[in-house]
PDB file of C-alpha atoms in Angstrom:
ATOM      1  CA  ALA A  19      44.030  -2.155   4.794  1.00 67.00           C
ATOM      2  CA  GLY A  20      41.784  -1.032   1.384  1.00 81.00           C
ATOM      3  CA  THR A  21      39.454   2.030   0.962  1.00 84.00           C
ATOM      4  CA  ILE A  22      35.043   2.426   1.651  1.00 87.00           C
ATOM      5  CA  SER A  23      33.588   4.050  -0.411  1.00 87.00           C
ATOM      6  CA  PHE A  24      29.641   4.890  -0.095  1.00 88.00           C
ATOM      7  CA  SER A  25      27.022   6.067  -3.103  1.00 88.00           C
ATOM      8  CA  PHE A  26      23.907   7.781  -2.417  1.00 87.00           C
ATOM      9  CA  VAL A  27      21.406   7.987  -5.657  1.00 83.00           C
ATOM     10  CA  PRO A  28      18.722   9.217  -7.670  1.00 78.00           C
ATOM     11  CA  ASP A  29      16.966   7.160 -10.506  1.00 71.00           C
ATOM     12  CA  GLU A  30      16.593   3.382  -9.113  1.00 68.00           C
ATOM     13  CA  GLU A  31      12.864   2.583 -10.173  1.00 66.00           C
ATOM     14  CA  ASN A  32      12.998   2.431 -14.343  1.00 62.00           C
ATOM     15  CA  ASP A  33      16.400   1.989 -15.862  1.00 64.00           C
ATOM     16  CA  LEU A  34      16.512   5.425 -15.006  1.00 65.00           C
ATOM     17  CA  GLU A  35      20.414   7.295 -16.684  1.00 72.00           C
ATOM     18  CA  ALA A  36      21.623   8.712 -13.191  1.00 76.00           C
ATOM     19  CA  GLY A  37      21.995   6.244 -10.209  1.00 85.00           C
ATOM     20  CA  ALA A  38      24.397   3.499 -10.355  1.00 88.00           C
ATOM     21  CA  LYS A  39      24.032   2.461 -14.134  1.00 87.00           C
ATOM     22  CA  PHE A  40      25.678   6.268 -14.787  1.00 87.00           C
ATOM     23  CA  LEU A  41      28.417   5.237 -11.423  1.00 88.00           C
ATOM     24  CA  VAL A  42      29.154   1.926 -13.542  1.00 89.00           C
ATOM     25  CA  GLU A  43      29.408   3.104 -16.763  1.00 87.00           C
ATOM     26  CA  GLN A  44      31.274   5.417 -16.419  1.00 87.00           C
ATOM     27  CA  LYS A  45      33.350   3.836 -14.076  1.00 88.00           C
ATOM     28  CA  LYS A  46      32.731   6.700 -11.226  1.00 85.00           C
ATOM     29  CA  VAL A  47      32.798   3.418  -8.818  1.00 84.00           C
ATOM     30  CA  GLN A  48      34.907   0.337  -8.884  1.00 84.00           C
ATOM     31  CA  ALA A  49      34.887  -1.474  -6.544  1.00 89.00           C
ATOM     32  CA  ASP A  50      36.575  -5.212  -5.945  1.00 91.00           C
ATOM     33  CA  TYR A  51      32.666  -6.238  -3.868  1.00 94.00           C
ATOM     34  CA  CYS A  52      29.843  -4.181  -3.433  1.00 95.00           C
ATOM     35  CA  ILE A  53      26.916  -4.984  -1.580  1.00 96.00           C
ATOM     36  CA  VAL A  54      23.782  -3.004  -2.520  1.00 94.00           C
ATOM     37  CA  ALA A  55      21.187  -1.773   1.387  1.00 92.00           C
ATOM     38  CA  GLU A  56      18.116  -2.828  -0.317  1.00 91.00           C
ATOM     39  CA  PRO A  57      15.624  -3.500   3.015  1.00 91.00           C
ATOM     40  CA  THR A  58      15.611  -7.430   3.445  1.00 91.00           C
ATOM     41  CA  GLY A  59      15.388  -6.845   7.171  1.00 87.00           C
ATOM     42  CA  ALA A  60      18.499  -6.450   8.969  1.00 88.00           C
ATOM     43  CA  GLU A  61      18.653 -10.481  10.074  1.00 91.00           C
ATOM     44  CA  ASP A  62      19.060 -11.587   6.223  1.00 92.00           C
ATOM     45  CA  PHE A  63      19.773 -11.486   3.016  1.00 93.00           C
ATOM     46  CA  TYR A  64      19.659 -11.835  -1.126  1.00 92.00           C
ATOM     47  CA  ASN A  65      22.692 -13.477  -3.189  1.00 92.00           C
ATOM     48  CA  GLY A  66      20.883 -12.269  -6.441  1.00 92.00           C
ATOM     49  CA  HIS A  67      17.357 -11.171  -8.176  1.00 92.00           C
ATOM     50  CA  ARG A  68      14.969 -11.686 -10.486  1.00 92.00           C
ATOM     51  CA  GLY A  69      15.909 -10.862 -14.210  1.00 94.00           C
ATOM     52  CA  CYS A  70      12.734  -8.687 -15.887  1.00 94.00           C
ATOM     53  CA  LEU A  71      11.151  -8.261 -19.603  1.00 96.00           C
ATOM     54  CA  TRP A  72       9.556  -5.061 -20.025  1.00 96.00           C
ATOM     55  CA  LEU A  73       7.400  -5.224 -22.830  1.00 97.00           C
ATOM     56  CA  GLU A  74       4.725  -2.991 -25.318  1.00 98.00           C
ATOM     57  CA  ILE A  75       2.525  -4.106 -27.496  1.00 98.00           C
ATOM     58  CA  ALA A  76       0.504  -2.668 -30.471  1.00 98.00           C
ATOM     59  CA  THR A  77      -1.741  -4.083 -32.041  1.00 98.00           C
ATOM     60  CA  HIS A  78      -3.100  -1.926 -35.374  1.00 98.00           C
ATOM     61  CA  GLY A  79      -6.060  -1.767 -37.478  1.00 97.00           C
ATOM     62  CA  LYS A  80      -8.465   0.218 -39.738  1.00 96.00           C
ATOM     63  CA  PRO A  81     -10.520   3.448 -38.067  1.00 96.00           C
ATOM     64  CA  ALA A  82     -13.463   4.300 -38.933  1.00 96.00           C
ATOM     65  CA  HIS A  83     -17.144   5.005 -37.449  1.00 96.00           C
ATOM     66  CA  GLY A  84     -19.486   3.140 -34.797  1.00 94.00           C
ATOM     67  CA  SER A  85     -22.746   3.410 -37.332  1.00 95.00           C
ATOM     68  CA  SER A  86     -20.383   0.764 -39.325  1.00 95.00           C
ATOM     69  CA  PRO A  87     -18.012  -0.800 -37.808  1.00 95.00           C
ATOM     70  CA  TRP A  88     -17.778  -3.205 -40.711  1.00 94.00           C
ATOM     71  CA  LYS A  89     -15.656  -0.881 -42.776  1.00 96.00           C
ATOM     72  CA  GLY A  90     -12.492  -0.014 -40.156  1.00 96.00           C
ATOM     73  CA  ILE A  91     -10.636  -3.318 -38.523  1.00 97.00           C
ATOM     74  CA  ASN A  92     -10.533  -2.945 -34.309  1.00 97.00           C
ATOM     75  CA  ALA A  93      -7.395  -3.133 -33.125  1.00 97.00           C
ATOM     76  CA  PHE A  94      -8.415  -3.194 -29.617  1.00 97.00           C
ATOM     77  CA  GLU A  95      -9.747  -6.784 -30.498  1.00 97.00           C
ATOM     78  CA  LYS A  96      -7.084  -7.686 -31.653  1.00 97.00           C
ATOM     79  CA  MET A  97      -5.045  -7.240 -28.980  1.00 97.00           C
ATOM     80  CA  LEU A  98      -7.612  -9.473 -26.743  1.00 97.00           C
ATOM     81  CA  ALA A  99      -6.390 -12.638 -29.236  1.00 97.00           C
ATOM     82  CA  VAL A 100      -2.757 -11.374 -27.746  1.00 97.00           C
ATOM     83  CA  ALA A 101      -4.101 -11.509 -24.304  1.00 97.00           C
ATOM     84  CA  GLN A 102      -5.964 -14.167 -25.075  1.00 96.00           C
ATOM     85  CA  GLU A 103      -2.620 -16.049 -26.519  1.00 96.00           C
ATOM     86  CA  ILE A 104      -0.655 -14.962 -23.612  1.00 96.00           C
ATOM     87  CA  ASN A 105      -3.095 -16.372 -21.333  1.00 93.00           C
ATOM     88  CA  ASN A 106      -2.953 -19.572 -23.168  1.00 93.00           C
ATOM     89  CA  LYS A 107       0.223 -20.908 -24.755  1.00 93.00           C
ATOM     90  CA  ILE A 108       2.358 -18.450 -21.818  1.00 93.00           C
ATOM     91  CA  LYS A 109       0.342 -17.916 -18.494  1.00 90.00           C
ATOM     92  CA  PRO A 110      -0.033 -21.682 -17.757  1.00 89.00           C
ATOM     93  CA  GLY A 111       3.907 -22.414 -15.474  1.00 80.00           C
ATOM     94  CA  LEU A 112       4.519 -19.293 -14.895  1.00 84.00           C
ATOM     95  CA  LEU A 113       3.235 -17.188 -10.930  1.00 69.00           C
ATOM     96  CA  HIS A 114       0.148 -14.670 -11.921  1.00 63.00           C
ATOM     97  CA  GLN A 115      -2.073 -12.716 -10.040  1.00 55.00           C
ATOM     98  CA  GLU A 116      -4.509 -15.641  -9.454  1.00 58.00           C
ATOM     99  CA  ASP A 117      -1.690 -17.158  -7.390  1.00 57.00           C
ATOM    100  CA  THR A 118      -3.162 -16.783  -4.019  1.00 55.00           C
ATOM    101  CA  GLU A 119       0.117 -18.127  -1.957  1.00 60.00           C
ATOM    102  CA  VAL A 120       2.901 -18.150  -2.929  1.00 57.00           C
ATOM    103  CA  ASP A 121       5.633 -19.524  -0.769  1.00 62.00           C
ATOM    104  CA  GLU A 122       8.689 -17.634  -0.957  1.00 64.00           C
ATOM    105  CA  SER A 123      11.251 -20.335  -1.967  1.00 66.00           C
ATOM    106  CA  ILE A 124       9.179 -22.030  -5.083  1.00 68.00           C
ATOM    107  CA  ALA A 125       8.075 -17.523  -6.257  1.00 62.00           C
ATOM    108  CA  LEU A 126      12.148 -17.460  -6.749  1.00 72.00           C
ATOM    109  CA  LYS A 127      12.603 -20.216  -8.427  1.00 78.00           C
ATOM    110  CA  THR A 128       9.403 -19.751 -11.279  1.00 83.00           C
ATOM    111  CA  GLY A 129       9.200 -17.024 -13.036  1.00 88.00           C
ATOM    112  CA  ALA A 130       6.561 -14.559 -13.249  1.00 90.00           C
ATOM    113  CA  ILE A 131       3.689 -12.290 -15.586  1.00 92.00           C
ATOM    114  CA  THR A 132       1.315  -9.669 -15.223  1.00 93.00           C
ATOM    115  CA  VAL A 133      -0.188  -8.769 -18.730  1.00 95.00           C
ATOM    116  CA  GLY A 134      -1.934  -5.611 -19.103  1.00 95.00           C
ATOM    117  CA  GLY A 135      -0.651  -3.439 -16.181  1.00 95.00           C
ATOM    118  CA  LYS A 136      -0.814  -0.595 -18.445  1.00 96.00           C
ATOM    119  CA  VAL A 137      -3.503  -1.116 -21.499  1.00 97.00           C
ATOM    120  CA  THR A 138      -4.427   2.812 -24.604  1.00 97.00           C
ATOM    121  CA  THR A 139      -5.985   2.223 -27.240  1.00 96.00           C
ATOM    122  CA  GLY A 140      -9.183   4.728 -28.755  1.00 93.00           C
ATOM    123  CA  GLU A 141     -10.221   7.613 -29.012  1.00 91.00           C
ATOM    124  CA  SER A 142     -13.837   8.011 -29.191  1.00 95.00           C
ATOM    125  CA  PRO A 143     -16.990   5.722 -28.617  1.00 95.00           C
ATOM    126  CA  ASN A 144     -17.418   6.317 -32.209  1.00 96.00           C
ATOM    127  CA  ILE A 145     -14.289   5.403 -33.519  1.00 96.00           C
ATOM    128  CA  VAL A 146     -13.625   1.635 -34.278  1.00 96.00           C
ATOM    129  CA  PRO A 147     -10.151   1.861 -32.353  1.00 96.00           C
ATOM    130  CA  PRO A 148      -7.176   2.196 -34.997  1.00 97.00           C
ATOM    131  CA  ARG A 149      -4.241   1.072 -32.417  1.00 97.00           C
ATOM    132  CA  CYS A 150      -4.103  -0.079 -29.334  1.00 98.00           C
ATOM    133  CA  THR A 151      -1.496  -0.800 -27.033  1.00 98.00           C
ATOM    134  CA  MET A 152      -0.668  -2.916 -24.161  1.00 98.00           C
ATOM    135  CA  THR A 153       2.543  -3.584 -21.229  1.00 98.00           C
ATOM    136  CA  ILE A 154       3.885  -7.267 -19.902  1.00 97.00           C
ATOM    137  CA  ASP A 155       5.799  -7.519 -17.096  1.00 96.00           C
ATOM    138  CA  ARG A 156       7.471 -10.605 -17.277  1.00 95.00           C
ATOM    139  CA  ARG A 157       9.880 -12.031 -13.792  1.00 94.00           C
ATOM    140  CA  LEU A 158      12.124 -14.101 -15.033  1.00 94.00           C
ATOM    141  CA  ALA A 159      14.143 -16.159 -12.634  1.00 90.00           C
ATOM    142  CA  PRO A 160      17.392 -17.469 -12.333  1.00 89.00           C
ATOM    143  CA  GLY A 161      18.151 -20.248 -15.629  1.00 89.00           C
ATOM    144  CA  GLU A 162      15.663 -17.798 -17.588  1.00 93.00           C
ATOM    145  CA  SER A 163      17.003 -15.747 -19.980  1.00 95.00           C
ATOM    146  CA  VAL A 164      15.440 -12.645 -21.191  1.00 96.00           C
ATOM    147  CA  LYS A 165      15.936 -13.551 -25.051  1.00 96.00           C
ATOM    148  CA  GLU A 166      13.983 -17.089 -24.225  1.00 95.00           C
ATOM    149  CA  ALA A 167      11.299 -14.871 -23.262  1.00 96.00           C
ATOM    150  CA  LEU A 168      11.230 -12.451 -25.645  1.00 97.00           C
ATOM    151  CA  ALA A 169      10.884 -15.331 -28.171  1.00 97.00           C
ATOM    152  CA  ASP A 170       7.915 -16.514 -26.319  1.00 96.00           C
ATOM    153  CA  PHE A 171       5.957 -12.860 -26.875  1.00 97.00           C
ATOM    154  CA  ILE A 172       7.131 -13.600 -30.466  1.00 97.00           C
ATOM    155  CA  GLY A 173       6.037 -16.432 -31.503  1.00 97.00           C
ATOM    156  CA  VAL A 174       2.466 -15.729 -29.797  1.00 97.00           C
ATOM    157  CA  LEU A 175       2.342 -12.572 -32.624  1.00 97.00           C
ATOM    158  CA  GLU A 176       3.688 -14.776 -34.960  1.00 97.00           C
ATOM    159  CA  SER A 177       0.507 -16.943 -34.744  1.00 96.00           C
ATOM    160  CA  LEU A 178      -1.756 -14.921 -33.818  1.00 97.00           C
ATOM    161  CA  LYS A 179      -0.358 -12.807 -38.420  1.00 97.00           C
ATOM    162  CA  LYS A 180      -0.041 -17.009 -40.129  1.00 96.00           C
ATOM    163  CA  ARG A 181      -4.438 -17.134 -38.749  1.00 96.00           C
ATOM    164  CA  ASP A 182      -6.215 -13.975 -39.194  1.00 96.00           C
ATOM    165  CA  PRO A 183      -4.394 -12.030 -42.389  1.00 95.00           C
ATOM    166  CA  LYS A 184      -5.918  -8.130 -41.005  1.00 96.00           C
ATOM    167  CA  PHE A 185      -3.737  -8.918 -37.952  1.00 97.00           C
ATOM    168  CA  SER A 186      -1.066  -6.342 -37.677  1.00 97.00           C
ATOM    169  CA  SER A 187       1.137  -6.131 -34.632  1.00 97.00           C
ATOM    170  CA  ASP A 188       4.760  -4.438 -32.900  1.00 97.00           C
ATOM    171  CA  TYR A 189       6.174  -4.342 -29.918  1.00 98.00           C
ATOM    172  CA  LYS A 190       9.353  -2.723 -28.209  1.00 97.00           C
ATOM    173  CA  ILE A 191      11.581  -3.444 -24.883  1.00 97.00           C
ATOM    174  CA  ILE A 192      11.221  -0.772 -22.159  1.00 94.00           C
ATOM    175  CA  SER A 193      13.237  -2.142 -19.706  1.00 92.00           C
ATOM    176  CA  GLN A 194      15.484  -5.253 -19.891  1.00 93.00           C
ATOM    177  CA  TYR A 195      18.110  -6.725 -17.299  1.00 92.00           C
ATOM    178  CA  GLU A 196      18.970 -10.276 -16.437  1.00 93.00           C
ATOM    179  CA  PRO A 197      18.934 -13.407 -13.134  1.00 93.00           C
ATOM    180  CA  CYS A 198      21.828 -12.431 -10.956  1.00 92.00           C
ATOM    181  CA  ILE A 199      23.424 -14.498  -7.902  1.00 92.00           C
ATOM    182  CA  ILE A 200      26.736 -14.558  -6.602  1.00 93.00           C
ATOM    183  CA  SER A 201      27.663 -18.023  -4.976  1.00 91.00           C
ATOM    184  CA  PRO A 202      27.283 -18.885  -1.957  1.00 89.00           C
ATOM    185  CA  ASP A 203      31.276 -19.836  -1.851  1.00 92.00           C
ATOM    186  CA  SER A 204      32.220 -16.052  -2.782  1.00 93.00           C
ATOM    187  CA  PRO A 205      34.564 -14.706   0.555  1.00 93.00           C
ATOM    188  CA  LEU A 206      31.059 -11.602   0.579  1.00 95.00           C
ATOM    189  CA  VAL A 207      28.464 -13.794   1.341  1.00 95.00           C
ATOM    190  CA  ARG A 208      30.774 -16.130   3.526  1.00 95.00           C
ATOM    191  CA  THR A 209      31.328 -13.266   4.877  1.00 95.00           C
ATOM    192  CA  VAL A 210      28.250 -10.995   5.561  1.00 96.00           C
ATOM    193  CA  LYS A 211      27.002 -14.634   6.536  1.00 96.00           C
ATOM    194  CA  GLY A 212      29.140 -14.471   9.398  1.00 95.00           C
ATOM    195  CA  THR A 213      28.791 -11.464  10.832  1.00 95.00           C
ATOM    196  CA  ILE A 214      25.067 -11.871  11.013  1.00 95.00           C
ATOM    197  CA  GLU A 215      25.398 -14.499  12.456  1.00 95.00           C
ATOM    198  CA  LYS A 216      27.547 -13.007  15.261  1.00 94.00           C
ATOM    199  CA  VAL A 217      25.597  -9.785  15.653  1.00 94.00           C
ATOM    200  CA  VAL A 218      21.755 -11.450  15.416  1.00 93.00           C
ATOM    201  CA  GLY A 219      22.837 -15.098  17.552  1.00 93.00           C
ATOM    202  CA  LYS A 220      21.557 -17.052  13.776  1.00 93.00           C
ATOM    203  CA  ALA A 221      22.228 -17.933  10.623  1.00 93.00           C
ATOM    204  CA  PRO A 222      20.948 -15.623   8.506  1.00 93.00           C
ATOM    205  CA  ARG A 223      18.399 -15.916   5.685  1.00 91.00           C
ATOM    206  CA  ILE A 224      20.048 -16.528   1.970  1.00 90.00           C
ATOM    207  CA  SER A 225      17.478 -15.964  -1.010  1.00 88.00           C
ATOM    208  CA  VAL A 226      17.130 -13.925  -4.400  1.00 89.00           C
ATOM    209  CA  MET A 227      14.586 -10.838  -4.037  1.00 88.00           C
ATOM    210  CA  MET A 228      12.157 -11.190  -5.704  1.00 86.00           C
ATOM    211  CA  ALA A 229      12.291  -8.021  -7.334  1.00 87.00           C
ATOM    212  CA  GLY A 230      15.793  -6.248  -9.232  1.00 88.00           C
ATOM    213  CA  CYS A 231      17.598  -3.917  -7.989  1.00 90.00           C
ATOM    214  CA  ASP A 232      21.029  -1.445  -8.308  1.00 91.00           C
ATOM    215  CA  MET A 233      22.754  -5.335  -7.940  1.00 93.00           C
ATOM    216  CA  ARG A 234      22.573  -5.618 -11.630  1.00 92.00           C
ATOM    217  CA  TYR A 235      24.512  -3.142 -12.541  1.00 91.00           C
ATOM    218  CA  PHE A 236      28.079  -4.516 -10.816  1.00 92.00           C
ATOM    219  CA  HIS A 237      27.622  -7.249 -11.210  1.00 92.00           C
ATOM    220  CA  ALA A 238      27.345  -7.096 -15.164  1.00 90.00           C
ATOM    221  CA  ALA A 239      31.107  -4.395 -14.487  1.00 91.00           C
ATOM    222  CA  GLY A 240      32.600  -8.032 -12.913  1.00 92.00           C
ATOM    223  CA  VAL A 241      32.044  -7.065  -9.120  1.00 93.00           C
ATOM    224  CA  PRO A 242      30.373  -9.683  -6.542  1.00 94.00           C
ATOM    225  CA  THR A 243      27.905  -8.114  -4.724  1.00 95.00           C
ATOM    226  CA  LEU A 244      24.953  -9.279  -2.861  1.00 95.00           C
ATOM    227  CA  ILE A 245      20.972  -7.701  -1.425  1.00 95.00           C
ATOM    228  CA  TYR A 246      21.992  -6.115   2.792  1.00 95.00           C
ATOM    229  CA  GLY A 247      19.605  -3.289   4.471  1.00 93.00           C
ATOM    230  CA  PRO A 248      17.201  -2.778   7.333  1.00 92.00           C
ATOM    231  CA  GLY A 249      14.051  -2.424   6.903  1.00 86.00           C
ATOM    232  CA  THR A 250      11.080  -4.211   6.485  1.00 80.00           C
ATOM    233  CA  LYS A 251      10.571  -6.825   3.125  1.00 74.00           C
ATOM    234  CA  GLY A 252       7.019  -5.740   1.702  1.00 73.00           C
ATOM    235  CA  MET A 253       7.342  -2.100   3.212  1.00 74.00           C
ATOM    236  CA  SER A 254       8.742  -1.475  -0.376  1.00 74.00           C
ATOM    237  CA  HIS A 255       6.396   1.873  -0.891  1.00 71.00           C
ATOM    238  CA  GLN A 256       3.675   1.653   1.169  1.00 78.00           C
ATOM    239  CA  GLN A 257       2.516   4.953   2.413  1.00 80.00           C
ATOM    240  CA  ASP A 258       4.048   3.817   6.097  1.00 83.00           C
ATOM    241  CA  GLU A 259       7.186   2.744   4.525  1.00 84.00           C
ATOM    242  CA  CYS A 260       9.186   3.609   7.232  1.00 85.00           C
ATOM    243  CA  VAL A 261      12.676   1.427   8.714  1.00 87.00           C
ATOM    244  CA  GLU A 262      12.921   0.914  12.057  1.00 87.00           C
ATOM    245  CA  VAL A 263      15.573   1.970  14.721  1.00 92.00           C
ATOM    246  CA  LYS A 264      16.741  -1.664  15.938  1.00 91.00           C
ATOM    247  CA  ASN A 265      17.062  -2.233  12.587  1.00 90.00           C
ATOM    248  CA  MET A 266      19.281  -0.338  11.174  1.00 92.00           C
ATOM    249  CA  VAL A 267      21.478  -0.463  14.323  1.00 94.00           C
ATOM    250  CA  THR A 268      21.743  -3.878  13.107  1.00 94.00           C
ATOM    251  CA  ALA A 269      23.088  -3.629   9.673  1.00 94.00           C
ATOM    252  CA  ALA A 270      25.718  -0.665  10.335  1.00 94.00           C
ATOM    253  CA  GLN A 271      27.054  -3.592  13.038  1.00 95.00           C
ATOM    254  CA  VAL A 272      27.030  -5.575  10.129  1.00 95.00           C
ATOM    255  CA  TYR A 273      28.507  -3.370   7.384  1.00 95.00           C
ATOM    256  CA  ALA A 274      31.601  -2.438   9.787  1.00 93.00           C
ATOM    257  CA  LEU A 275      32.140  -5.916  10.706  1.00 94.00           C
ATOM    258  CA  THR A 276      32.042  -6.854   7.110  1.00 94.00           C
ATOM    259  CA  ALA A 277      34.129  -4.240   6.053  1.00 92.00           C
ATOM    260  CA  MET A 278      36.563  -4.668   8.565  1.00 91.00           C
ATOM    261  CA  GLY A 279      36.765  -8.932   7.856  1.00 90.00           C
ATOM    262  CA  ILE A 280      36.893  -8.729   4.081  1.00 90.00           C
ATOM    263  CA  LEU A 281      39.609  -6.095   4.446  1.00 87.00           C
ATOM    264  CA  GLY A 282      40.705  -8.167   7.177  1.00 82.00           C
ATOM    265  CA  VAL A 283      41.186  -6.159  10.254  1.00 81.00           C
ATOM    266  CA  GLN A 284      40.751  -7.374  13.805  1.00 72.00           C
ATOM    267  CA  SER A 285      37.171  -6.820  15.377  1.00 65.00           C
ATOM    268  CA  ARG A 286      36.798  -6.099  18.974  1.00 63.00           C
ATOM    269  CA  ASP A 287      33.961  -8.063  20.808  1.00 59.00           C
ATOM    270  CA  ASN A 288      32.136  -5.226  22.116  1.00 53.00           C
ATOM    271  CA  TYR A 289      31.372  -3.862  19.252  1.00 54.00           C
TER     272      TYR A 289
END
């Protein structure tokens, strides 16, 4: 016997404060197990997700009139040096936009990087830009850490400062969270695996989610958590995002039988 609770939350994107993070940190939800209903396809599930480090790097210069740019320090050009240094020192060995065909199994063992998702600089064509900002999206594979990834970027900035006395920069962390994963031997993983196999008729594929989700908040609180829900992987954030009815039915059966299995309630064969 036990209690089953459902939480329907907003603010899942971008570390906002009013969703699952609030529920966990304020102990509004306390559980022995948790399933986060992100779309995985009703026949498969995730036992973890990648980590993430979002940075905003800023370079600082000195404004000057465009007719005499030698009197200024071009912050945009300093940022070009940052981007080039990242491309040379950090990007090799990570997945990026030039990798056109990536098998998911490789992606889940390898970090990824997007440089310059957002860049801001300058105010007018005839003014040497005194400041430039650029974002970095660094995705962390299981086994990597935020601390190690951040140290790589700090190293880039320090290296440029040593080579260029006029180089000035700072950074701020926009978002950060570690990769998280639950053991394949967890009772929750074993129960969901067996339930999907019973409902669908074949063993599910267990992998790690490429992005991140609310699993991290429950995982950090010590609650064994996995990710399973109806919906086609790859449809998220699409204009025609949808869920097939048959996937919802399958997932509902898996949820119900998983809860019964965890609580020790016998199920009927004609579910």
